[in-house]
Amino acid sequence: MSNCIFCKIMSKEIPSTIFYEDELCIAFDDINPQAPVHVLIVPREHVATFNDLGEDKKELIAHLCMVVNKVAEIKKIQDPGYRIVINCNPAGGQMVYHLHVHVLGGRHMSWPPG
Ligand code: 5GP
Ligand code: ZN
């Protein structure tokens, strides 16, 4: 999608720190990190929100979960632990309408989230 920040990061129109990519998704560091490790995993396909993940996206959903694991391994946060966040729509705090998984680690996460 032409006016989408994450599509522009994907096409390298906007610079980022992409450190992992495969046929279905990319992963890069968040520009405004909320923890020492704050990664965004973004599918290559422009899916707007979590609500758009239907039956036809089962393979993508499973793949994103697998990549969370890979990212946690690369960033060395598997053992201490980490948090996975997907914000959906305004009440969920979503700012960029291209589906993405936040992976946060490197510090203790409190609960409940803000
Ligand atoms: P959301 O609130 O939609 O779940 O999260 C969007 C995230 O994208 C935010 O954490 C924000 O810091 C990040 N972000 C927005 N624009 C850019 C950008 O141009 N580059 C990078 N690396 N992250 C961005
Ligand atoms: Zn997009």
GROMACS .gro file of C-alpha atoms in nm, residues 62-102:
model
   41
   62ALA     CA    1   0.175  -1.971   1.249
   63HIS     CA    2   0.475  -1.829   1.066
   64LEU     CA    3   0.470  -1.505   1.268
   65CYS     CA    4   0.468  -1.710   1.591
   66MET     CA    5   0.767  -1.908   1.469
   67VAL     CA    6   0.950  -1.585   1.382
   68VAL     CA    7   0.881  -1.446   1.732
   69ASN     CA    8   1.082  -1.741   1.860
   70LYS     CA    9   1.364  -1.676   1.611
   71VAL     CA   10   1.374  -1.307   1.703
   72ALA     CA   11   1.386  -1.390   2.076
   73GLU     CA   12   1.678  -1.622   2.005
   74ILE     CA   13   1.863  -1.363   1.793
   75LYS     CA   14   1.810  -1.094   2.060
   76LYS     CA   15   1.903  -1.339   2.341
   77ILE     CA   16   1.585  -1.282   2.542
   78GLN     CA   17   1.447  -1.637   2.531
   79ASP     CA   18   1.566  -1.738   2.878
   80PRO     CA   19   1.493  -1.419   3.075
   81GLY     CA   20   1.163  -1.390   2.890
   82TYR     CA   21   0.981  -1.134   2.687
   83ARG     CA   22   0.639  -0.997   2.596
   84ILE     CA   23   0.451  -1.021   2.266
   85VAL     CA   24   0.199  -0.747   2.187
   86ILE     CA   25  -0.039  -0.692   1.896
   87ASN     CA   26  -0.239  -0.371   1.923
   88CYS     CA   27  -0.571  -0.375   1.736
   89ASN     CA   28  -0.766  -0.064   1.636
   90PRO     CA   29  -0.790   0.261   1.838
   91ALA     CA   30  -0.889   0.112   2.177
   92GLY     CA   31  -0.600  -0.133   2.145
   93GLY     CA   32  -0.355   0.152   2.082
   94GLN     CA   33  -0.281   0.068   1.717
   95MET     CA   34  -0.105   0.356   1.540
   96VAL     CA   35   0.019   0.190   1.220
   97TYR     CA   36  -0.248   0.007   1.022
   98HIS     CA   37  -0.026  -0.267   0.884
   99LEU     CA   38  -0.038  -0.569   1.115
  100HIS     CA   39   0.274  -0.610   1.330
  101VAL     CA   40   0.388  -0.806   1.632
  102HIS     CA   41   0.582  -0.620   1.903
   0.00000   0.00000   0.00000
